[in-house]
mmCIF file of C-alpha atoms in Angstrom:
data_model
loop_
_atom_site.group_PDB
_atom_site.id
_atom_site.type_symbol
_atom_site.label_atom_id
_atom_site.label_comp_id
_atom_site.label_asym_id
_atom_site.label_seq_id
_atom_site.Cartn_x
_atom_site.Cartn_y
_atom_site.Cartn_z
ATOM 1 C CA ILE A 1 269.201 111.929 167.271
ATOM 2 C CA THR A 2 268.071 108.421 168.117
ATOM 3 C CA GLU A 3 267.439 105.505 165.807
ATOM 4 C CA ALA A 4 263.665 105.932 166.388
ATOM 5 C CA CYS A 5 263.929 109.398 164.888
ATOM 6 C CA VAL A 6 265.667 108.027 161.806
ATOM 7 C CA THR A 7 263.562 104.904 161.202
ATOM 8 C CA GLY A 8 260.060 106.103 162.140
ATOM 9 C CA MET A 9 257.850 108.968 160.955
ATOM 10 C CA THR A 10 259.417 112.159 162.299
ATOM 11 C CA ILE A 11 258.533 115.809 161.690
ATOM 12 C CA ALA A 12 261.001 118.641 162.345
ATOM 13 C CA ILE A 13 259.722 121.856 163.936
ATOM 14 C CA ASP A 14 261.647 125.094 163.617
ATOM 15 C CA ALA A 15 261.704 125.908 167.340
ATOM 16 C CA MET A 16 263.027 129.412 166.694
ATOM 17 C CA GLY A 17 260.341 130.442 164.189
ATOM 18 C CA GLY A 18 257.357 132.745 164.668
ATOM 19 C CA ASP A 19 256.511 135.656 166.925
ATOM 20 C CA ALA A 20 256.626 133.638 170.171
ATOM 21 C CA PHE A 21 259.564 131.248 170.016
ATOM 22 C CA PRO A 22 260.515 128.894 171.500
ATOM 23 C CA GLU A 23 257.376 128.814 173.681
ATOM 24 C CA ASN A 24 254.739 128.185 171.025
ATOM 25 C CA PRO A 25 256.750 125.788 168.821
ATOM 26 C CA VAL A 26 257.729 123.736 171.884
ATOM 27 C CA LEU A 27 254.183 123.537 173.252
ATOM 28 C CA GLY A 28 252.957 122.751 169.746
ATOM 29 C CA ALA A 29 255.405 119.850 169.657
ATOM 30 C CA VAL A 30 254.147 118.656 173.047
ATOM 31 C CA LYS A 31 250.538 118.746 171.826
ATOM 32 C CA ALA A 32 251.461 116.887 168.630
ATOM 33 C CA ALA A 33 253.363 114.220 170.552
ATOM 34 C CA ASN A 34 250.632 113.785 173.174
ATOM 35 C CA GLU A 35 247.500 114.117 171.050
ATOM 36 C CA LEU A 36 248.588 112.985 167.585
ATOM 37 C CA ASN A 37 251.160 110.422 168.696
ATOM 38 C CA ILE A 38 253.735 111.888 166.290
ATOM 39 C CA HIS A 39 257.496 111.793 166.810
ATOM 40 C CA VAL A 40 258.807 115.367 166.715
ATOM 41 C CA LEU A 41 262.283 116.844 166.393
ATOM 42 C CA LEU A 42 262.632 120.380 167.789
ATOM 43 C CA VAL A 43 265.409 122.277 166.033
ATOM 44 C CA GLY A 44 266.922 125.357 167.672
ATOM 45 C CA ASP A 45 269.047 126.604 170.543
ATOM 46 C CA GLU A 46 269.323 123.445 172.636
ATOM 47 C CA SER A 47 269.472 125.113 176.059
ATOM 48 C CA ALA A 48 266.524 127.428 175.354
ATOM 49 C CA VAL A 49 264.427 124.650 173.827
ATOM 50 C CA LYS A 50 265.209 122.209 176.655
ATOM 51 C CA ALA A 51 264.366 124.824 179.297
ATOM 52 C CA GLU A 52 260.988 125.414 177.663
ATOM 53 C CA LEU A 53 260.319 121.724 177.147
ATOM 54 C CA ASP A 54 261.019 120.991 180.834
ATOM 55 C CA LYS A 55 258.006 123.145 181.745
ATOM 56 C CA HIS A 56 255.578 120.665 180.188
ATOM 57 C CA ARG A 57 254.463 117.108 180.837
ATOM 58 C CA CYS A 58 254.937 114.972 177.752
ATOM 59 C CA ASN A 59 256.150 111.656 176.446
ATOM 60 C CA ARG A 60 259.827 112.538 176.038
ATOM 61 C CA SER A 61 260.411 109.465 173.906
ATOM 62 C CA LYS A 62 258.315 111.252 171.254
ATOM 63 C CA ILE A 63 260.256 114.542 171.338
ATOM 64 C CA GLU A 64 263.924 115.153 170.630
ATOM 65 C CA ILE A 65 266.075 118.240 170.206
ATOM 66 C CA ALA A 66 268.607 119.043 167.489
ATOM 67 C CA HIS A 67 270.856 122.022 168.140
ATOM 68 C CA ALA A 68 271.050 124.941 165.714
ATOM 69 C CA SER A 69 273.167 127.952 166.625
ATOM 70 C CA GLN A 70 271.517 130.568 164.407
ATOM 71 C CA VAL A 71 268.071 132.073 163.821
ATOM 72 C CA ILE A 72 266.543 133.686 160.715
ATOM 73 C CA GLY A 73 264.601 136.725 161.883
ATOM 74 C CA MET A 74 261.052 137.428 160.766
ATOM 75 C CA ASP A 75 262.125 140.621 158.987
ATOM 76 C CA GLU A 76 265.616 139.521 157.967
ATOM 77 C CA PRO A 77 266.633 139.832 154.282
ATOM 78 C CA VAL A 78 266.322 136.347 152.833
ATOM 79 C CA ALA A 79 269.359 136.539 150.520
ATOM 80 C CA SER A 80 271.810 137.363 153.309
ATOM 81 C CA ALA A 81 270.271 134.761 155.642
ATOM 82 C CA LEU A 82 270.624 132.087 152.969
ATOM 83 C CA ARG A 83 274.243 133.062 152.410
ATOM 84 C CA THR A 84 275.456 133.538 155.988
ATOM 85 C CA LYS A 85 273.246 131.393 158.230
ATOM 86 C CA LYS A 86 273.955 127.806 157.295
ATOM 87 C CA ASP A 87 273.297 126.687 160.882
ATOM 88 C CA ALA A 88 269.968 128.505 161.208
ATOM 89 C CA SER A 89 267.195 126.394 162.725
ATOM 90 C CA MET A 90 265.138 126.549 159.521
ATOM 91 C CA ARG A 91 268.115 125.529 157.375
ATOM 92 C CA VAL A 92 268.965 122.636 159.705
ATOM 93 C CA CYS A 93 265.340 121.428 159.504
ATOM 94 C CA TYR A 94 265.524 121.307 155.721
ATOM 95 C CA ASP A 95 268.973 119.664 155.742
ATOM 96 C CA LEU A 96 267.620 116.927 158.024
ATOM 97 C CA HIS A 97 264.696 116.462 155.645
ATOM 98 C CA LYS A 98 266.975 116.229 152.626
ATOM 99 C CA ASN A 99 269.148 113.537 154.206
ATOM 100 C CA GLY A 100 266.085 111.518 155.243
ATOM 101 C CA THR A 101 266.351 111.985 159.008
ATOM 102 C CA VAL A 102 262.931 113.667 159.126
ATOM 103 C CA ASP A 103 259.889 113.407 156.857
ATOM 104 C CA GLY A 104 258.762 117.025 156.856
ATOM 105 C CA VAL A 105 259.469 120.541 158.098
ATOM 106 C CA VAL A 106 257.097 122.864 159.982
ATOM 107 C CA SER A 107 257.881 126.517 160.654
ATOM 108 C CA SER A 108 255.985 129.644 161.624
ATOM 109 C CA GLY A 109 259.057 131.704 160.817
ATOM 110 C CA ASN A 110 259.935 133.961 157.889
ATOM 111 C CA SER A 111 257.795 132.640 155.000
ATOM 112 C CA GLY A 112 260.125 134.117 152.383
ATOM 113 C CA ALA A 113 263.008 132.249 153.985
ATOM 114 C CA MET A 114 260.939 129.047 154.066
ATOM 115 C CA LEU A 115 260.549 129.369 150.315
ATOM 116 C CA ALA A 116 264.163 130.318 149.565
ATOM 117 C CA VAL A 117 265.825 127.825 151.893
ATOM 118 C CA GLY A 118 263.468 125.031 150.855
ATOM 119 C CA ARG A 119 264.079 125.778 147.198
ATOM 120 C CA PHE A 120 267.860 125.827 147.761
ATOM 121 C CA VAL A 121 268.070 122.669 149.869
ATOM 122 C CA LEU A 122 265.317 120.422 148.493
ATOM 123 C CA LYS A 123 265.137 121.803 144.922
ATOM 124 C CA MET A 124 261.987 121.996 142.793
ATOM 125 C CA ILE A 125 259.932 119.375 141.006
ATOM 126 C CA PRO A 126 260.623 119.429 137.228
ATOM 127 C CA GLY A 127 258.832 122.205 135.352
ATOM 128 C CA ILE A 128 258.355 124.485 138.378
ATOM 129 C CA SER A 129 260.605 127.464 139.113
ATOM 130 C CA ARG A 130 259.193 128.500 142.508
ATOM 131 C CA PRO A 131 257.065 126.858 145.188
ATOM 132 C CA CYS A 132 253.913 128.571 146.380
ATOM 133 C CA ILE A 133 251.935 128.573 149.622
ATOM 134 C CA SER A 134 248.616 126.815 149.140
ATOM 135 C CA ALA A 135 245.909 127.800 151.614
ATOM 136 C CA ILE A 136 242.533 126.060 151.647
ATOM 137 C CA LEU A 137 239.725 128.244 152.993
ATOM 138 C CA PRO A 138 236.004 127.637 153.548
ATOM 139 C CA ALA A 139 233.574 128.662 150.796
ATOM 140 C CA LEU A 140 229.868 128.202 150.164
ATOM 141 C CA GLY A 141 229.254 124.526 149.530
ATOM 142 C CA GLY A 142 232.862 123.521 150.091
ATOM 143 C CA LYS A 143 236.345 124.999 150.032
ATOM 144 C CA VAL A 144 238.535 127.218 147.868
ATOM 145 C CA LEU A 145 242.279 126.963 147.323
ATOM 146 C CA LEU A 146 244.367 130.142 147.272
ATOM 147 C CA VAL A 147 247.712 130.059 145.429
ATOM 148 C CA ASP A 148 249.957 131.880 146.208
ATOM 149 C CA ALA A 149 249.099 132.850 149.791
ATOM 150 C CA GLY A 150 252.299 134.728 150.546
ATOM 151 C CA ALA A 151 255.521 133.092 149.390
ATOM 152 C CA ASN A 152 256.232 134.985 146.150
ATOM 153 C CA ILE A 153 255.720 138.742 146.225
ATOM 154 C CA ASP A 154 256.632 139.381 142.581
ATOM 155 C CA CYS A 155 255.631 136.791 139.974
ATOM 156 C CA THR A 156 255.867 136.454 136.209
ATOM 157 C CA PRO A 157 252.862 135.277 134.150
ATOM 158 C CA GLU A 158 254.696 131.989 133.629
ATOM 159 C CA GLN A 159 255.023 131.486 137.371
ATOM 160 C CA LEU A 160 251.365 132.345 137.969
ATOM 161 C CA CYS A 161 250.450 129.684 135.412
ATOM 162 C CA GLN A 162 252.704 127.221 137.221
ATOM 163 C CA PHE A 163 250.812 127.983 140.448
ATOM 164 C CA ALA A 164 247.577 127.213 138.613
ATOM 165 C CA ILE A 165 248.979 123.873 137.437
ATOM 166 C CA LEU A 166 250.218 123.012 140.941
ATOM 167 C CA GLY A 167 246.851 123.970 142.428
ATOM 168 C CA ASN A 168 245.067 121.858 139.844
ATOM 169 C CA ILE A 169 247.172 118.794 140.693
ATOM 170 C CA TYR A 170 246.822 119.459 144.421
ATOM 171 C CA LEU A 171 243.015 119.598 144.347
ATOM 172 C CA SER A 172 242.327 116.993 141.670
ATOM 173 C CA ASP A 173 244.807 114.348 142.823
ATOM 174 C CA LEU A 174 245.180 114.915 146.552
ATOM 175 C CA HIS A 175 241.683 116.209 147.368
ATOM 176 C CA ALA A 176 239.673 114.346 144.707
ATOM 177 C CA VAL A 177 238.127 117.487 143.169
ATOM 178 C CA PRO A 178 237.469 116.615 139.508
ATOM 179 C CA SER A 179 238.483 119.270 136.977
ATOM 180 C CA PRO A 180 238.769 122.121 139.508
ATOM 181 C CA ARG A 181 237.568 125.520 138.306
ATOM 182 C CA ILE A 182 240.437 128.000 138.207
ATOM 183 C CA GLY A 183 240.064 131.770 138.441
ATOM 184 C CA LEU A 184 242.624 134.566 138.199
ATOM 185 C CA LEU A 185 242.271 137.194 140.942
ATOM 186 C CA ASN A 186 241.819 140.566 139.263
ATOM 187 C CA VAL A 187 240.215 143.988 139.628
ATOM 188 C CA GLY A 188 237.332 142.990 137.369
ATOM 189 C CA SER A 189 235.798 139.837 135.956
ATOM 190 C CA GLU A 190 235.810 140.948 132.313
ATOM 191 C CA GLU A 191 238.506 139.757 129.928
ATOM 192 C CA GLY A 192 241.117 142.462 129.363
ATOM 193 C CA LYS A 193 241.040 143.770 132.952
ATOM 194 C CA GLY A 194 244.134 144.358 135.040
ATOM 195 C CA ASP A 195 247.744 145.176 134.332
ATOM 196 C CA ASP A 196 249.876 143.652 131.575
ATOM 197 C CA ARG A 197 250.959 140.806 133.840
ATOM 198 C CA ARG A 198 247.365 139.733 134.537
ATOM 199 C CA LYS A 199 246.390 140.141 130.890
ATOM 200 C CA LYS A 200 249.240 137.902 129.747
ATOM 201 C CA THR A 201 248.489 135.377 132.501
ATOM 202 C CA PHE A 202 244.831 135.373 131.448
ATOM 203 C CA ASP A 203 245.783 134.583 127.846
ATOM 204 C CA MET A 204 248.157 131.796 128.890
ATOM 205 C CA LEU A 205 245.603 130.163 131.184
ATOM 206 C CA LYS A 206 242.900 130.495 128.528
ATOM 207 C CA GLU A 207 245.088 128.612 126.052
ATOM 208 C CA SER A 208 246.013 125.896 128.571
ATOM 209 C CA SER A 209 244.229 122.585 129.124
ATOM 210 C CA LEU A 210 243.172 123.689 132.622
ATOM 211 C CA ASN A 211 239.540 124.396 133.509
ATOM 212 C CA PHE A 212 240.075 128.169 133.514
ATOM 213 C CA ILE A 213 236.866 130.139 134.128
ATOM 214 C CA GLY A 214 238.379 133.624 133.773
ATOM 215 C CA ASN A 215 238.983 136.540 136.100
ATOM 216 C CA VAL A 216 237.482 136.566 139.576
ATOM 217 C CA GLU A 217 237.123 139.414 142.055
ATOM 218 C CA GLY A 218 237.320 139.403 145.822
ATOM 219 C CA GLU A 219 233.553 139.031 146.120
ATOM 220 C CA ASP A 220 233.723 135.773 144.141
ATOM 221 C CA PHE A 221 236.205 134.181 146.503
ATOM 222 C CA PHE A 222 233.659 132.523 148.803
ATOM 223 C CA SER A 223 230.866 132.104 146.266
ATOM 224 C CA GLY A 224 231.451 128.409 145.668
ATOM 225 C CA ASP A 225 231.740 129.106 141.931
ATOM 226 C CA VAL A 226 235.531 128.766 141.850
ATOM 227 C CA ASP A 227 237.788 126.060 143.287
ATOM 228 C CA ILE A 228 241.220 127.647 142.824
ATOM 229 C CA VAL A 229 242.107 131.335 142.936
ATOM 230 C CA VAL A 230 245.482 132.204 141.420
ATOM 231 C CA THR A 231 247.420 135.333 142.348
ATOM 232 C CA ASP A 232 250.846 136.532 143.423
ATOM 233 C CA GLY A 233 251.912 136.203 147.058
ATOM 234 C CA PHE A 234 251.544 139.937 147.708
ATOM 235 C CA ALA A 235 247.836 140.083 146.878
ATOM 236 C CA GLY A 236 247.272 136.562 148.186
ATOM 237 C CA ASN A 237 248.706 137.288 151.614
ATOM 238 C CA ILE A 238 246.672 140.494 151.933
ATOM 239 C CA LEU A 239 243.534 138.598 150.924
ATOM 240 C CA LEU A 240 244.242 135.790 153.398
ATOM 241 C CA LYS A 241 244.871 138.096 156.345
ATOM 242 C CA SER A 242 241.922 140.321 155.437
ATOM 243 C CA VAL A 243 239.648 137.282 155.387
ATOM 244 C CA GLN A 244 240.864 136.204 158.807
ATOM 245 C CA ALA A 245 240.459 139.692 160.276
ATOM 246 C CA ALA A 246 237.029 140.259 158.722
ATOM 247 C CA ALA A 247 235.750 136.906 159.960
ATOM 248 C CA SER A 248 237.018 137.566 163.477
ATOM 249 C CA PHE A 249 235.502 141.065 163.466
ATOM 250 C CA THR A 250 232.129 139.751 162.284
ATOM 251 C CA ILE A 251 231.937 137.151 165.041
ATOM 252 C CA LYS A 252 232.910 139.701 167.702
ATOM 253 C CA LEU A 253 230.320 142.155 166.376
ATOM 254 C CA ILE A 254 227.556 139.543 166.417
ATOM 255 C CA THR A 255 228.596 138.444 169.907
ATOM 256 C CA GLU A 256 228.347 142.032 171.184
ATOM 257 C CA GLU A 257 224.910 142.491 169.602
ATOM 258 C CA MET A 258 223.685 139.306 171.256
ATOM 259 C CA GLN A 259 224.451 140.764 174.670
ATOM 260 C CA CYS A 260 222.172 143.762 174.146
ATOM 261 C CA SER A 261 218.981 142.204 175.524
ATOM 262 C CA LEU A 262 217.698 139.203 177.436
ATOM 263 C CA LEU A 263 215.991 137.840 174.332
ATOM 264 C CA ALA A 264 219.199 138.170 172.339
ATOM 265 C CA ARG A 265 221.159 136.342 175.049
ATOM 266 C CA ILE A 266 218.638 133.502 175.047
ATOM 267 C CA GLY A 267 218.962 133.263 171.278
ATOM 268 C CA ALA A 268 222.749 133.226 171.621
ATOM 269 C CA LEU A 269 222.535 130.093 173.776
ATOM 270 C CA TRP A 270 220.724 128.274 170.966
ATOM 271 C CA LEU A 271 223.237 129.507 168.389
ATOM 272 C CA ARG A 272 226.384 128.809 170.419
ATOM 273 C CA PRO A 273 227.138 125.421 168.756
ATOM 274 C CA SER A 274 226.822 126.996 165.315
ATOM 275 C CA PHE A 275 229.140 129.846 166.270
ATOM 276 C CA LYS A 276 231.726 127.400 167.575
ATOM 277 C CA LYS A 277 231.637 125.540 164.260
ATOM 278 C CA LEU A 278 232.019 128.814 162.375
ATOM 279 C CA GLN A 279 234.962 129.905 164.526
ATOM 280 C CA LYS A 280 236.647 126.568 163.904
ATOM 281 C CA LYS A 281 236.209 126.930 160.140
ATOM 282 C CA ILE A 282 237.756 130.394 159.968
ATOM 283 C CA SER A 283 240.451 129.972 162.628
ATOM 284 C CA TYR A 284 243.984 130.255 161.260
ATOM 285 C CA ALA A 285 244.840 127.363 163.577
ATOM 286 C CA GLU A 286 242.692 125.157 161.348
ATOM 287 C CA PHE A 287 244.202 126.199 158.016
ATOM 288 C CA GLY A 288 247.405 127.835 159.263
ATOM 289 C CA GLY A 289 249.461 124.852 158.151
ATOM 290 C CA ALA A 290 249.860 125.470 154.429
ATOM 291 C CA PRO A 291 252.152 123.327 152.275
ATOM 292 C CA LEU A 292 254.763 124.867 150.005
ATOM 293 C CA ILE A 293 253.725 122.943 146.914
ATOM 294 C CA GLY A 294 256.311 122.542 144.173
ATOM 295 C CA LEU A 295 259.172 121.490 146.460
ATOM 296 C CA ARG A 296 260.777 118.074 146.301
ATOM 297 C CA GLY A 297 259.738 117.490 149.870
ATOM 298 C CA ASN A 298 257.353 118.585 152.600
ATOM 299 C CA GLY A 299 257.613 122.148 153.868
ATOM 300 C CA ILE A 300 254.662 123.406 155.927
ATOM 301 C CA VAL A 301 254.315 127.140 156.536
ATOM 302 C CA CYS A 302 252.394 128.281 159.615
ATOM 303 C CA HIS A 303 251.145 131.776 160.458
ATOM 304 C CA GLY A 304 253.743 133.919 162.239
ATOM 305 C CA LYS A 305 251.296 134.337 165.113
ATOM 306 C CA SER A 306 250.560 130.630 165.306
ATOM 307 C CA ASN A 307 249.561 129.380 168.728
ATOM 308 C CA PRO A 308 250.473 125.857 169.899
ATOM 309 C CA ASP A 309 247.258 124.444 168.377
ATOM 310 C CA ALA A 310 248.243 125.790 164.957
ATOM 311 C CA ILE A 311 251.773 124.395 165.269
ATOM 312 C CA SER A 312 250.363 121.003 166.231
ATOM 313 C CA TYR A 313 247.978 121.180 163.271
ATOM 314 C CA GLY A 314 250.953 121.906 161.007
ATOM 315 C CA VAL A 315 252.763 118.835 162.331
ATOM 316 C CA GLY A 316 249.722 116.687 161.594
ATOM 317 C CA PHE A 317 249.540 118.238 158.137
ATOM 318 C CA ALA A 318 253.201 117.415 157.504
ATOM 319 C CA GLN A 319 252.648 113.822 158.623
ATOM 320 C CA LYS A 320 249.697 113.483 156.251
ATOM 321 C CA ALA A 321 251.765 114.907 153.391
ATOM 322 C CA ALA A 322 254.550 112.430 154.076
ATOM 323 C CA ASP A 323 252.188 109.469 154.545
ATOM 324 C CA GLU A 324 250.392 110.167 151.273
ATOM 325 C CA LYS A 325 253.598 111.084 149.403
ATOM 326 C CA TRP A 326 252.297 114.462 148.285
ATOM 327 C CA ALA A 327 255.605 115.676 146.834
ATOM 328 C CA GLU A 328 256.023 112.546 144.718
ATOM 329 C CA ARG A 329 252.422 112.690 143.518
ATOM 330 C CA MET A 330 252.755 116.391 142.670
ATOM 331 C CA SER A 331 255.841 115.568 140.601
ATOM 332 C CA GLU A 332 254.023 112.735 138.818
ATOM 333 C CA GLY A 333 251.065 115.042 138.145
ATOM 334 C CA MET A 334 253.360 117.675 136.665
ATOM 335 C CA LEU A 335 254.957 115.111 134.353
ATOM 336 C CA ALA A 336 251.503 113.917 133.261
ATOM 337 C CA TYR A 337 250.414 117.492 132.581
ATOM 338 C CA GLN A 338 253.507 118.146 130.476
ATOM 339 C CA ALA A 339 252.996 114.902 128.578
ATOM 340 C CA ASN A 340 249.452 115.956 127.660
ATOM 341 C CA LEU A 341 250.805 119.107 126.068
ATOM 342 C CA LYS A 342 252.905 117.138 123.564
#
């Protein structure tokens, strides 16, 4: 690893992560280096990564390779991987981040492993027990933040409240949304709905200093009436993927209908720019790079099916997080929140 990698802004990409490695991570690195002018470190099997990289034209001074002899599979048990695969590409990425060689980590690999390895290597900001995936999605009149979008399958009420606090800091401090409205995803909007875990979480959020507006249902998600939706990673990941699939289905259905007649095809020509904007808003490549907030560092989780555009987006996201010192500001926000409780 050259001095440029150590002294400049560098983002590590897990070259062995995702459903199409190392092809997509490598091409994503090439796009990031060429289009975003970011220095990238590809971490993985050196021979495989180099062979893939040699297929593409790029500024090689912007891309380096760090060898890692092991890979954490997409369906591999996280506990055993954490214990036995100390030279896994994802682990090496985080180790390089911890020692200051790189400024952030991007992976489209096992999201549970991203959480566990990041938590083990980088540790948590004070007052937070687990990081969560924060995904910003389009909503009427703006955007909505989903926490957790897939990192923590089973959560306690205390952890769900921590996600709400992290989301509040993330939107208010980093995205300049004053006093964001927080809703708890539930099976009904009335107080008292849901299982014991949701009921206890509701009571805790109601008693907090956060701008908690109560339970929200799936139909409220895009209404523009809520800024942050809090849930566990199981429900959050299902919601996220359902949104992506439903949006894609809707666009395909409309496209098919517009081919049914000459008049419809003429109308489609006028609407094409609007459809392109809509596709961009709902594409996972545009919001596939989701930060694991709560870590003492920058870990960016990308969709397992991420194409090179999504990987490149994640690299840009990681650079922004490092430039604006998101982890430090999240930690400061958490300390301020705790101080207000005293």
